[in-house]
C-alpha positions as a Python dict, from the first residue, in 0.01 Angstrom:
ca = {
    (1, 'Q'): (0, 0, 0),
    (2, 'V'): (230, -51, 304),
    (3, 'Q'): (408, 282, 372),
    (4, 'P'): (763, 329, 524),
    (5, 'V'): (799, 378, 894),
    (6, 'E'): (1066, 632, 1036),
    (7, 'S'): (1218, 634, 1351),
    (8, 'G'): (1523, 808, 1525),
    (9, 'G'): (1380, 1162, 1561),
    (10, 'G'): (1472, 1362, 1894),
    (11, 'S'): (1579, 1664, 2032),
    (12, 'V'): (1969, 1760, 1992),
    (13, 'Q'): (2218, 2058, 2044),
    (14, 'A'): (2369, 2203, 1770),
    (15, 'G'): (2695, 2020, 1655),
    (16, 'D'): (2524, 1693, 1747),
    (17, 'S'): (2467, 1378, 1571),
    (18, 'L'): (2180, 1201, 1502),
    (19, 'R'): (2065, 869, 1324),
    (20, 'L'): (1705, 840, 1151),
    (21, 'S'): (1586, 496, 1029),
    (22, 'C'): (1337, 420, 755),
    (23, 'V'): (1203, 57, 728),
    (24, 'D'): (988, 1, 408),
    (25, 'S'): (851, -345, 477),
    (26, 'G'): (664, -285, 134),
    (27, 'R'): (963, -263, -71),
    (28, 'T'): (988, -514, -392),
    (29, 'A'): (1227, -613, -641),
    (30, 'S'): (1154, -331, -873),
    (31, 'D'): (1186, -49, -643),
    (32, 'Y'): (1473, 206, -703),
    (33, 'G'): (1577, 333, -385),
    (34, 'M'): (1437, 547, -101),
    (35, 'A'): (1495, 921, -32),
    (36, 'W'): (1453, 1154, 224),
    (37, 'F'): (1270, 1504, 255),
    (38, 'R'): (1179, 1742, 553),
    (39, 'Q'): (949, 1980, 653),
    (40, 'A'): (992, 2251, 878),
    (41, 'P'): (715, 2501, 993),
    (42, 'G'): (623, 2748, 751),
    (43, 'K'): (803, 2589, 471),
    (44, 'E'): (776, 2360, 201),
    (45, 'R'): (845, 2019, 219),
    (46, 'E'): (1252, 1976, 63),
    (47, 'F'): (1452, 1694, -106),
    (48, 'V'): (1758, 1600, 160),
    (49, 'G'): (1902, 1285, -21),
    (50, 'G'): (1832, 982, -139),
    (51, 'I'): (2032, 614, -210),
    (52, 'T'): (1988, 313, -429),
    (53, 'W'): (1897, -41, -323),
    (54, 'R'): (2109, -201, -553),
    (55, 'G'): (2424, 6, -549),
    (56, 'G'): (2426, 229, -300),
    (57, 'A'): (2462, 563, -487),
    (58, 'H'): (2420, 880, -309),
    (59, 'M'): (2273, 1193, -399),
    (60, 'F'): (2240, 1508, -133),
    (61, 'A'): (2065, 1854, -124),
    (62, 'D'): (2348, 2112, -163),
    (63, 'S'): (2207, 2245, 221),
    (64, 'V'): (2299, 1888, 390),
    (65, 'R'): (2601, 1747, 162),
    (66, 'G'): (2915, 1691, 394),
    (67, 'R'): (2711, 1668, 660),
    (68, 'F'): (2467, 1414, 611),
    (69, 'T'): (2510, 1043, 496),
    (70, 'L'): (2302, 769, 371),
    (71, 'S'): (2318, 348, 399),
    (72, 'R'): (2102, 67, 369),
    (73, 'D'): (2056, -272, 491),
    (74, 'N'): (1868, -464, 222),
    (75, 'A'): (1812, -786, 414),
    (76, 'T'): (1595, -561, 689),
    (77, 'N'): (1434, -307, 393),
    (78, 'T'): (1617, -23, 598),
    (79, 'V'): (1759, 295, 517),
    (80, 'Y'): (1972, 507, 752),
    (81, 'L'): (2011, 865, 766),
    (82, 'H'): (2341, 967, 939),
    (83, 'M'): (2326, 1354, 1035),
    (84, 'N'): (2628, 1527, 1155),
    (85, 'S'): (2706, 1875, 1250),
    (86, 'L'): (2342, 1916, 1298),
    (87, 'K'): (2231, 2323, 1321),
    (88, 'P'): (1916, 2450, 1420),
    (89, 'D'): (1841, 2521, 1040),
    (90, 'D'): (1809, 2127, 1027),
    (91, 'T'): (1511, 2127, 1244),
    (92, 'A'): (1212, 1978, 1072),
    (93, 'V'): (1003, 1685, 1046),
    (94, 'Y'): (1186, 1409, 839),
    (95, 'Y'): (1019, 1178, 583),
    (96, 'C'): (1088, 888, 390),
    (97, 'A'): (963, 852, 62),
    (98, 'R'): (971, 581, -190),
    (99, 'P'): (987, 644, -576),
    (100, 'Q'): (704, 557, -817),
    (101, 'R'): (976, 485, -1105),
    (102, 'G'): (1351, 410, -1153),
    (103, 'F'): (1506, 760, -1033),
    (104, 'I'): (1536, 966, -722),
    (105, 'G'): (1455, 1325, -782),
    (106, 'A'): (1414, 1645, -558),
    (107, 'D'): (1017, 1680, -688),
    (108, 'I'): (751, 1528, -402),
    (109, 'H'): (532, 1421, -709),
    (110, 'D'): (771, 1167, -827),
    (111, 'Y'): (699, 980, -469),
    (112, 'N'): (374, 805, -380),
    (113, 'S'): (463, 609, -51),
    (114, 'W'): (542, 818, 258),
    (115, 'G'): (607, 767, 612),
    (116, 'Q'): (411, 969, 838),
    (117, 'G'): (774, 1170, 970),
    (118, 'T'): (985, 1198, 1237),
    (119, 'Q'): (1077, 1514, 1447),
    (120, 'V'): (1426, 1643, 1452),
    (121, 'T'): (1485, 1958, 1679),
    (122, 'V'): (1810, 2113, 1707),
    (123, 'S'): (1889, 2400, 1968),
    (124, 'S'): (2154, 2633, 1954),
}
């Protein structure tokens, strides 16, 4: 199975913005969308947000709602995570993931295809 690939991570200061990209070359017509998760040192992997391929519907975790946005380019199988007003608590490795079924949820077990992650570091 072809795994998605993340890029765009880096080191920024609090209040800055950053855009992450996820290219899912393994996408098929039956795939519902893509989700973003993140994992900080010593923490469990947590859901960030997701977007559908067909309608572009969004969902976000409470911790990022209002600061992060999502977009997608179906022609290039690319999903973008736009992160604004970044805080040190946003520091983590960010992963994109393909859901196994036709929904996006916060349970990591609903996903069977993950990227290797991209590091985001936010300093105060």
